[in-house]
PDB file of C-alpha atoms in Angstrom:
ATOM      1  CA  UNK J  92       0.027  -0.084   0.076  1.00 49.00           C
ATOM      2  CA  UNK J  93       2.945   2.403   0.457  1.00 73.00           C
ATOM      3  CA  UNK J  94       3.490   2.610  -3.181  1.00 94.00           C
ATOM      4  CA  UNK J  95       0.261   4.686  -3.740  1.00 97.00           C
ATOM      5  CA  UNK J  96      -1.073   6.790  -0.879  1.00 97.00           C
ATOM      6  CA  UNK J  97      -4.496   8.461  -0.617  1.00 98.00           C
ATOM      7  CA  UNK J  98      -5.652  11.109   1.767  1.00 97.00           C
ATOM      8  CA  UNK J  99      -8.031  11.403   3.587  1.00 97.00           C
ATOM      9  CA  UNK J 100      -8.917   7.832   4.092  1.00 97.00           C
ATOM     10  CA  UNK J 101     -12.464   8.755   5.197  1.00 97.00           C
ATOM     11  CA  UNK J 102     -14.408  11.835   4.391  1.00 96.00           C
ATOM     12  CA  UNK J 103     -17.913  12.901   5.489  1.00 95.00           C
ATOM     13  CA  UNK J 104     -19.226  15.993   3.644  1.00 93.00           C
ATOM     14  CA  UNK J 105     -22.573  17.882   3.085  1.00 90.00           C
ATOM     15  CA  UNK J 106     -23.990  18.480  -0.373  1.00 89.00           C
ATOM     16  CA  UNK J 107     -22.793  22.034  -0.350  1.00 88.00           C
ATOM     17  CA  UNK J 108     -19.148  21.423   0.817  1.00 89.00           C
ATOM     18  CA  UNK J 109     -16.160  21.528  -1.238  1.00 94.00           C
ATOM     19  CA  UNK J 110     -13.487  19.078  -0.507  1.00 95.00           C
ATOM     20  CA  UNK J 111     -10.447  17.494  -2.306  1.00 97.00           C
ATOM     21  CA  UNK J 112      -9.079  13.965  -2.369  1.00 98.00           C
ATOM     22  CA  UNK J 113      -5.302  13.566  -2.766  1.00 98.00           C
ATOM     23  CA  UNK J 114      -3.340  10.690  -4.286  1.00 98.00           C
ATOM     24  CA  UNK J 115       0.457  10.356  -4.510  1.00 98.00           C
ATOM     25  CA  UNK J 116       2.508   7.621  -6.045  1.00 97.00           C
ATOM     26  CA  UNK J 117       6.032   6.758  -5.157  1.00 95.00           C
ATOM     27  CA  UNK J 118       6.673   4.132  -7.960  1.00 95.00           C
ATOM     28  CA  UNK J 119       7.970   6.286 -10.827  1.00 94.00           C
ATOM     29  CA  UNK J 120       4.870   5.761 -12.885  1.00 93.00           C
ATOM     30  CA  UNK J 121       3.626   8.019 -15.518  1.00 91.00           C
ATOM     31  CA  UNK J 122      -0.054   7.264 -15.677  1.00 91.00           C
ATOM     32  CA  UNK J 123      -2.585   7.929 -12.780  1.00 93.00           C
ATOM     33  CA  UNK J 124      -6.241   7.036 -12.512  1.00 94.00           C
ATOM     34  CA  UNK J 125      -9.335   7.723 -10.493  1.00 95.00           C
ATOM     35  CA  UNK J 126     -11.980   5.034  -9.946  1.00 95.00           C
ATOM     36  CA  UNK J 127     -15.277   4.985  -8.234  1.00 96.00           C
ATOM     37  CA  UNK J 128     -16.381   1.776  -6.281  1.00 95.00           C
ATOM     38  CA  UNK J 129     -20.073   1.621  -5.263  1.00 93.00           C
ATOM     39  CA  UNK J 130     -21.801  -1.256  -3.531  1.00 88.00           C
ATOM     40  CA  UNK J 131     -22.887  -4.059  -5.962  1.00 81.00           C
ATOM     41  CA  UNK J 132     -21.310  -2.302  -8.942  1.00 88.00           C
ATOM     42  CA  UNK J 133     -18.041  -2.963 -10.628  1.00 90.00           C
ATOM     43  CA  UNK J 134     -15.223  -0.469 -10.439  1.00 92.00           C
ATOM     44  CA  UNK J 135     -15.920   2.465 -12.574  1.00 92.00           C
ATOM     45  CA  UNK J 136     -13.066   4.393 -14.332  1.00 91.00           C
ATOM     46  CA  UNK J 137     -13.377   8.057 -13.869  1.00 93.00           C
ATOM     47  CA  UNK J 138     -10.334   9.779 -15.170  1.00 92.00           C
ATOM     48  CA  UNK J 139      -6.960   8.742 -16.743  1.00 90.00           C
ATOM     49  CA  UNK J 140      -3.924  10.943 -16.862  1.00 90.00           C
ATOM     50  CA  UNK J 141      -0.866   9.922 -18.828  1.00 85.00           C
ATOM     51  CA  UNK J 142       2.241  12.144 -18.429  1.00 81.00           C
ATOM     52  CA  UNK J 143       0.063  14.796 -16.721  1.00 76.00           C
ATOM     53  CA  UNK J 144      -2.234  14.941 -19.651  1.00 79.00           C
ATOM     54  CA  UNK J 145      -5.866  13.943 -19.143  1.00 80.00           C
ATOM     55  CA  UNK J 146      -6.552  11.171 -21.666  1.00 76.00           C
ATOM     56  CA  UNK J 147      -9.936   9.926 -20.557  1.00 73.00           C
ATOM     57  CA  UNK J 148     -12.961  11.437 -18.926  1.00 74.00           C
ATOM     58  CA  UNK J 149     -15.580   8.725 -18.575  1.00 74.00           C
ATOM     59  CA  UNK J 150     -18.575  10.889 -18.767  1.00 84.00           C
ATOM     60  CA  UNK J 151     -18.104  11.986 -15.260  1.00 92.00           C
ATOM     61  CA  UNK J 152     -20.389  14.763 -13.808  1.00 93.00           C
ATOM     62  CA  UNK J 153     -18.774  18.224 -13.569  1.00 93.00           C
ATOM     63  CA  UNK J 154     -19.135  18.180  -9.836  1.00 95.00           C
ATOM     64  CA  UNK J 155     -15.978  16.027  -9.923  1.00 96.00           C
ATOM     65  CA  UNK J 156     -13.038  17.942 -11.205  1.00 95.00           C
ATOM     66  CA  UNK J 157      -9.437  16.078 -11.539  1.00 95.00           C
ATOM     67  CA  UNK J 158      -6.162  17.925 -11.327  1.00 95.00           C
ATOM     68  CA  UNK J 159      -2.824  16.348 -12.113  1.00 94.00           C
ATOM     69  CA  UNK J 160      -0.038  18.851 -11.318  1.00 94.00           C
ATOM     70  CA  UNK J 161       2.753  16.300 -11.888  1.00 92.00           C
ATOM     71  CA  UNK J 162       3.214  12.580 -12.598  1.00 90.00           C
ATOM     72  CA  UNK J 163       3.335  11.749  -8.898  1.00 95.00           C
ATOM     73  CA  UNK J 164       0.275  13.658  -7.775  1.00 96.00           C
ATOM     74  CA  UNK J 165      -3.359  13.406  -8.499  1.00 97.00           C
ATOM     75  CA  UNK J 166      -6.249  15.351  -6.903  1.00 97.00           C
ATOM     76  CA  UNK J 167      -9.968  15.024  -7.275  1.00 97.00           C
ATOM     77  CA  UNK J 168     -11.896  18.191  -6.254  1.00 97.00           C
ATOM     78  CA  UNK J 169     -15.331  17.672  -5.101  1.00 96.00           C
ATOM     79  CA  UNK J 170     -18.195  20.207  -5.103  1.00 94.00           C
ATOM     80  CA  UNK J 171     -21.972  20.073  -4.593  1.00 93.00           C
ATOM     81  CA  UNK J 172     -22.021  16.260  -4.481  1.00 94.00           C
ATOM     82  CA  UNK J 173     -25.146  14.126  -4.128  1.00 94.00           C
ATOM     83  CA  UNK J 174     -25.819  11.289  -1.666  1.00 94.00           C
ATOM     84  CA  UNK J 175     -25.487   8.772  -4.531  1.00 94.00           C
ATOM     85  CA  UNK J 176     -21.912   9.916  -4.904  1.00 96.00           C
ATOM     86  CA  UNK J 177     -21.094   8.232  -1.618  1.00 96.00           C
ATOM     87  CA  UNK J 178     -18.636   5.493  -2.470  1.00 96.00           C
ATOM     88  CA  UNK J 179     -14.897   4.215  -2.220  1.00 97.00           C
ATOM     89  CA  UNK J 180     -12.740   6.462  -4.392  1.00 98.00           C
ATOM     90  CA  UNK J 181      -9.774   4.584  -5.573  1.00 97.00           C
ATOM     91  CA  UNK J 182      -6.567   6.035  -7.139  1.00 97.00           C
ATOM     92  CA  UNK J 183      -4.235   3.802  -9.238  1.00 96.00           C
ATOM     93  CA  UNK J 184      -0.925   4.402 -11.030  1.00 95.00           C
ATOM     94  CA  UNK J 185       0.944   2.463 -13.813  1.00 92.00           C
ATOM     95  CA  UNK J 186       4.050   2.710 -15.781  1.00 89.00           C
ATOM     96  CA  UNK J 187       2.161   3.590 -19.062  1.00 79.00           C
ATOM     97  CA  UNK J 188       4.670   1.670 -21.042  1.00 71.00           C
ATOM     98  CA  UNK J 189       2.268   0.973 -23.811  1.00 68.00           C
ATOM     99  CA  UNK J 190       2.909  -2.730 -23.343  1.00 70.00           C
ATOM    100  CA  UNK J 191       0.305  -5.458 -22.711  1.00 71.00           C
ATOM    101  CA  UNK J 192       1.782  -5.782 -19.332  1.00 76.00           C
ATOM    102  CA  UNK J 193       1.030  -2.275 -18.178  1.00 84.00           C
ATOM    103  CA  UNK J 194      -0.155  -3.004 -14.677  1.00 89.00           C
ATOM    104  CA  UNK J 195      -2.217  -0.640 -12.351  1.00 92.00           C
ATOM    105  CA  UNK J 196      -1.378  -0.527  -8.671  1.00 94.00           C
ATOM    106  CA  UNK J 197      -4.104   0.816  -6.292  1.00 96.00           C
ATOM    107  CA  UNK J 198      -4.099   3.030  -3.358  1.00 97.00           C
ATOM    108  CA  UNK J 199      -6.079   2.301  -0.105  1.00 96.00           C
ATOM    109  CA  UNK J 200      -8.931   4.442  -1.174  1.00 97.00           C
ATOM    110  CA  UNK J 201     -11.013   7.200   0.288  1.00 97.00           C
ATOM    111  CA  UNK J 202     -14.304   6.256   1.741  1.00 97.00           C
ATOM    112  CA  UNK J 203     -16.559   9.133   0.901  1.00 97.00           C
ATOM    113  CA  UNK J 204     -19.963   9.686   2.587  1.00 96.00           C
ATOM    114  CA  UNK J 205     -22.213  12.603   1.376  1.00 95.00           C
ATOM    115  CA  UNK J 206     -24.979  13.520   3.604  1.00 93.00           C
TER     116      UNK J 206
ATOM    117  CA  UNK X   8     -20.853  -1.209 -24.280  1.00 71.00           C
ATOM    118  CA  UNK X   9     -17.791  -3.208 -23.407  1.00 76.00           C
ATOM    119  CA  UNK X  10     -18.548  -5.594 -20.570  1.00 89.00           C
ATOM    120  CA  UNK X  11     -16.905  -8.028 -18.245  1.00 94.00           C
ATOM    121  CA  UNK X  12     -18.975 -10.584 -16.657  1.00 95.00           C
ATOM    122  CA  UNK X  13     -18.351 -12.633 -13.429  1.00 95.00           C
ATOM    123  CA  UNK X  14     -20.536 -14.702 -11.282  1.00 90.00           C
ATOM    124  CA  UNK X  15     -20.945 -12.745  -8.098  1.00 88.00           C
ATOM    125  CA  UNK X  16     -21.018 -15.804  -5.786  1.00 87.00           C
ATOM    126  CA  UNK X  17     -20.449 -16.562  -3.226  1.00 93.00           C
ATOM    127  CA  UNK X  18     -18.355 -19.358  -4.196  1.00 96.00           C
ATOM    128  CA  UNK X  19     -17.722 -21.667  -1.278  1.00 97.00           C
ATOM    129  CA  UNK X  20     -14.948 -24.253  -1.305  1.00 97.00           C
ATOM    130  CA  UNK X  21     -13.426 -26.319   1.639  1.00 97.00           C
ATOM    131  CA  UNK X  22      -9.902 -25.677   2.700  1.00 97.00           C
ATOM    132  CA  UNK X  23      -7.302 -27.446   0.390  1.00 97.00           C
ATOM    133  CA  UNK X  24      -9.735 -27.628  -2.527  1.00 97.00           C
ATOM    134  CA  UNK X  25      -9.347 -25.937  -5.933  1.00 97.00           C
ATOM    135  CA  UNK X  26     -11.353 -22.683  -6.384  1.00 97.00           C
ATOM    136  CA  UNK X  27     -12.315 -21.968 -10.023  1.00 97.00           C
ATOM    137  CA  UNK X  28     -13.159 -18.310 -10.818  1.00 97.00           C
ATOM    138  CA  UNK X  29     -14.543 -17.429 -14.278  1.00 97.00           C
ATOM    139  CA  UNK X  30     -14.914 -14.312 -16.357  1.00 97.00           C
ATOM    140  CA  UNK X  31     -16.131 -13.459 -19.798  1.00 97.00           C
ATOM    141  CA  UNK X  32     -15.599 -10.324 -21.745  1.00 95.00           C
ATOM    142  CA  UNK X  33     -17.342  -8.711 -24.748  1.00 92.00           C
ATOM    143  CA  UNK X  34     -14.586  -6.879 -26.663  1.00 88.00           C
ATOM    144  CA  UNK X  35     -12.649  -9.211 -29.002  1.00 88.00           C
ATOM    145  CA  UNK X  36      -9.940  -6.658 -29.259  1.00 84.00           C
ATOM    146  CA  UNK X  37      -8.961  -6.939 -25.644  1.00 87.00           C
ATOM    147  CA  UNK X  38      -5.263  -7.975 -25.096  1.00 86.00           C
ATOM    148  CA  UNK X  39      -4.610  -8.089 -21.495  1.00 90.00           C
ATOM    149  CA  UNK X  40      -6.451  -9.583 -18.638  1.00 94.00           C
ATOM    150  CA  UNK X  41      -5.831  -9.074 -14.954  1.00 95.00           C
ATOM    151  CA  UNK X  42      -6.935 -10.697 -11.636  1.00 97.00           C
ATOM    152  CA  UNK X  43      -7.150  -8.527  -8.521  1.00 97.00           C
ATOM    153  CA  UNK X  44      -8.000  -9.742  -5.033  1.00 97.00           C
ATOM    154  CA  UNK X  45      -9.871  -7.339  -2.829  1.00 96.00           C
ATOM    155  CA  UNK X  46     -10.524  -8.038   0.844  1.00 96.00           C
ATOM    156  CA  UNK X  47     -13.337  -6.519   2.559  1.00 92.00           C
ATOM    157  CA  UNK X  48     -12.634  -2.729   3.282  1.00 88.00           C
ATOM    158  CA  UNK X  49      -9.480  -2.889   1.336  1.00 92.00           C
ATOM    159  CA  UNK X  50      -8.210  -1.815  -2.107  1.00 94.00           C
ATOM    160  CA  UNK X  51      -7.632  -4.213  -5.008  1.00 96.00           C
ATOM    161  CA  UNK X  52      -4.304  -5.952  -5.110  1.00 95.00           C
ATOM    162  CA  UNK X  53      -2.903  -7.560  -8.273  1.00 95.00           C
ATOM    163  CA  UNK X  54      -2.594 -11.273  -8.267  1.00 96.00           C
ATOM    164  CA  UNK X  55      -1.583 -11.931 -11.869  1.00 95.00           C
ATOM    165  CA  UNK X  56      -1.993 -10.977 -15.417  1.00 94.00           C
ATOM    166  CA  UNK X  57      -2.170 -12.834 -18.669  1.00 94.00           C
ATOM    167  CA  UNK X  58      -2.074 -11.898 -22.289  1.00 90.00           C
ATOM    168  CA  UNK X  59      -1.259 -15.153 -24.200  1.00 90.00           C
ATOM    169  CA  UNK X  60      -3.717 -17.909 -24.854  1.00 92.00           C
ATOM    170  CA  UNK X  61      -3.150 -20.801 -22.608  1.00 94.00           C
ATOM    171  CA  UNK X  62      -2.186 -21.190 -18.933  1.00 95.00           C
ATOM    172  CA  UNK X  63       0.065 -19.040 -16.760  1.00 96.00           C
ATOM    173  CA  UNK X  64       1.056 -20.305 -13.234  1.00 97.00           C
ATOM    174  CA  UNK X  65       2.280 -18.345 -10.337  1.00 96.00           C
ATOM    175  CA  UNK X  66       2.569 -20.289  -7.101  1.00 97.00           C
ATOM    176  CA  UNK X  67      -0.878 -21.655  -6.210  1.00 97.00           C
ATOM    177  CA  UNK X  68      -2.609 -19.383  -8.824  1.00 98.00           C
ATOM    178  CA  UNK X  69      -3.162 -20.330 -12.478  1.00 98.00           C
ATOM    179  CA  UNK X  70      -4.664 -17.947 -14.835  1.00 97.00           C
ATOM    180  CA  UNK X  71      -6.217 -19.460 -18.173  1.00 97.00           C
ATOM    181  CA  UNK X  72      -7.013 -17.465 -21.232  1.00 96.00           C
ATOM    182  CA  UNK X  73      -9.145 -18.530 -24.241  1.00 96.00           C
ATOM    183  CA  UNK X  74      -9.475 -15.515 -26.576  1.00 93.00           C
ATOM    184  CA  UNK X  75     -11.598 -17.426 -29.163  1.00 94.00           C
ATOM    185  CA  UNK X  76     -14.179 -18.049 -26.416  1.00 95.00           C
ATOM    186  CA  UNK X  77     -13.491 -14.660 -24.779  1.00 95.00           C
ATOM    187  CA  UNK X  78     -12.961 -16.344 -21.462  1.00 95.00           C
ATOM    188  CA  UNK X  79     -10.455 -16.074 -18.635  1.00 97.00           C
ATOM    189  CA  UNK X  80     -10.359 -17.972 -15.431  1.00 97.00           C
ATOM    190  CA  UNK X  81      -8.347 -18.018 -12.306  1.00 98.00           C
ATOM    191  CA  UNK X  82      -7.715 -21.370 -10.453  1.00 98.00           C
ATOM    192  CA  UNK X  83      -6.591 -21.432  -6.779  1.00 98.00           C
ATOM    193  CA  UNK X  84      -4.907 -24.581  -5.760  1.00 98.00           C
ATOM    194  CA  UNK X  85      -4.861 -25.668  -2.057  1.00 98.00           C
ATOM    195  CA  UNK X  86      -7.260 -22.929  -1.086  1.00 98.00           C
ATOM    196  CA  UNK X  87      -6.812 -21.401   2.309  1.00 97.00           C
ATOM    197  CA  UNK X  88      -9.225 -19.352   4.510  1.00 97.00           C
ATOM    198  CA  UNK X  89      -6.865 -16.412   3.876  1.00 97.00           C
ATOM    199  CA  UNK X  90      -8.006 -16.636   0.175  1.00 97.00           C
ATOM    200  CA  UNK X  91     -11.528 -15.612   1.122  1.00 97.00           C
ATOM    201  CA  UNK X  92     -11.930 -12.258  -0.548  1.00 97.00           C
ATOM    202  CA  UNK X  93     -13.554 -10.827  -3.766  1.00 96.00           C
ATOM    203  CA  UNK X  94     -11.744 -11.604  -6.986  1.00 98.00           C
ATOM    204  CA  UNK X  95     -11.919  -8.953  -9.733  1.00 97.00           C
ATOM    205  CA  UNK X  96     -11.437  -9.725 -13.392  1.00 97.00           C
ATOM    206  CA  UNK X  97     -10.192  -6.672 -15.331  1.00 95.00           C
ATOM    207  CA  UNK X  98      -9.756  -6.339 -19.099  1.00 92.00           C
ATOM    208  CA  UNK X  99      -7.819  -3.584 -20.977  1.00 86.00           C
ATOM    209  CA  UNK X 100      -9.283  -1.423 -23.606  1.00 72.00           C
ATOM    210  CA  UNK X 101      -7.222  -1.578 -26.727  1.00 64.00           C
ATOM    211  CA  UNK X 102      -7.802   1.954 -27.950  1.00 59.00           C
ATOM    212  CA  UNK X 103      -5.792   3.307 -24.867  1.00 53.00           C
ATOM    213  CA  UNK X 104      -2.452   1.614 -24.918  1.00 50.00           C
ATOM    214  CA  UNK X 105      -0.307   4.043 -23.177  1.00 50.00           C
ATOM    215  CA  UNK X 106      -1.862   4.063 -19.847  1.00 53.00           C
ATOM    216  CA  UNK X 107      -4.158   1.048 -19.547  1.00 63.00           C
ATOM    217  CA  UNK X 108      -7.876   1.855 -19.204  1.00 78.00           C
ATOM    218  CA  UNK X 109      -9.287  -1.338 -17.521  1.00 87.00           C
ATOM    219  CA  UNK X 110     -12.844  -2.418 -17.516  1.00 90.00           C
ATOM    220  CA  UNK X 111     -13.635  -4.422 -14.292  1.00 93.00           C
ATOM    221  CA  UNK X 112     -16.177  -7.103 -13.672  1.00 94.00           C
ATOM    222  CA  UNK X 113     -18.235  -6.945 -10.375  1.00 94.00           C
ATOM    223  CA  UNK X 114     -16.210  -9.684  -8.798  1.00 95.00           C
ATOM    224  CA  UNK X 115     -16.672 -13.132  -7.391  1.00 96.00           C
ATOM    225  CA  UNK X 116     -16.808 -13.616  -3.679  1.00 96.00           C
ATOM    226  CA  UNK X 117     -14.877 -16.570  -2.618  1.00 97.00           C
ATOM    227  CA  UNK X 118     -15.228 -18.119   0.795  1.00 97.00           C
ATOM    228  CA  UNK X 119     -12.886 -20.879   1.894  1.00 97.00           C
ATOM    229  CA  UNK X 120     -13.950 -22.909   5.012  1.00 95.00           C
ATOM    230  CA  UNK X 121     -11.611 -24.531   7.398  1.00 90.00           C
TER     231      UNK X 121
END
């Protein structure tokens, strides 16, 4: 778990709040990802950054705003969320080698509860 | 809509038995297949990946891939209670090679009884 860290680990927020999730990877990787994991649903890819450039936005509502200032850090800014946004938010990173073996490693996640 | 299907389970096996976890995928262009294990309340951890047809073994784990049938499986030999977890199958999306965008199945819950 120390390769990819996430803070905070738990977050409770009201629908009018603004908060940010932080992810940091210490693996020297070039790609970083945000996923959402809700109960009874598969992991949903939200955003992909390759070499700090956003390469995928999986039809995510604008109340989620990602930021990738460098290859090691990734943020997810949250504002005016809905109760249905309550979930486990997972960050992952990979080498982005372009090879079939490019493997993603996950952080511990942030458990988000929207009241 | 690209999909990855897994039987949600629970799959219950006695200690020492072989657990067989199955996964099918819809996109014929998919090239890489990953198995992750997720304990309750934890994040997914990689078990192994496979990209060539056939079997790939790593310790007690064997991944099997059949691209013609769009089927990938994970066998766990000599199952232990510590193997009790949810196993996630993930498939890459070919149009995004630099930076692997994965599609995950819902996962199969495995319970190994002692």
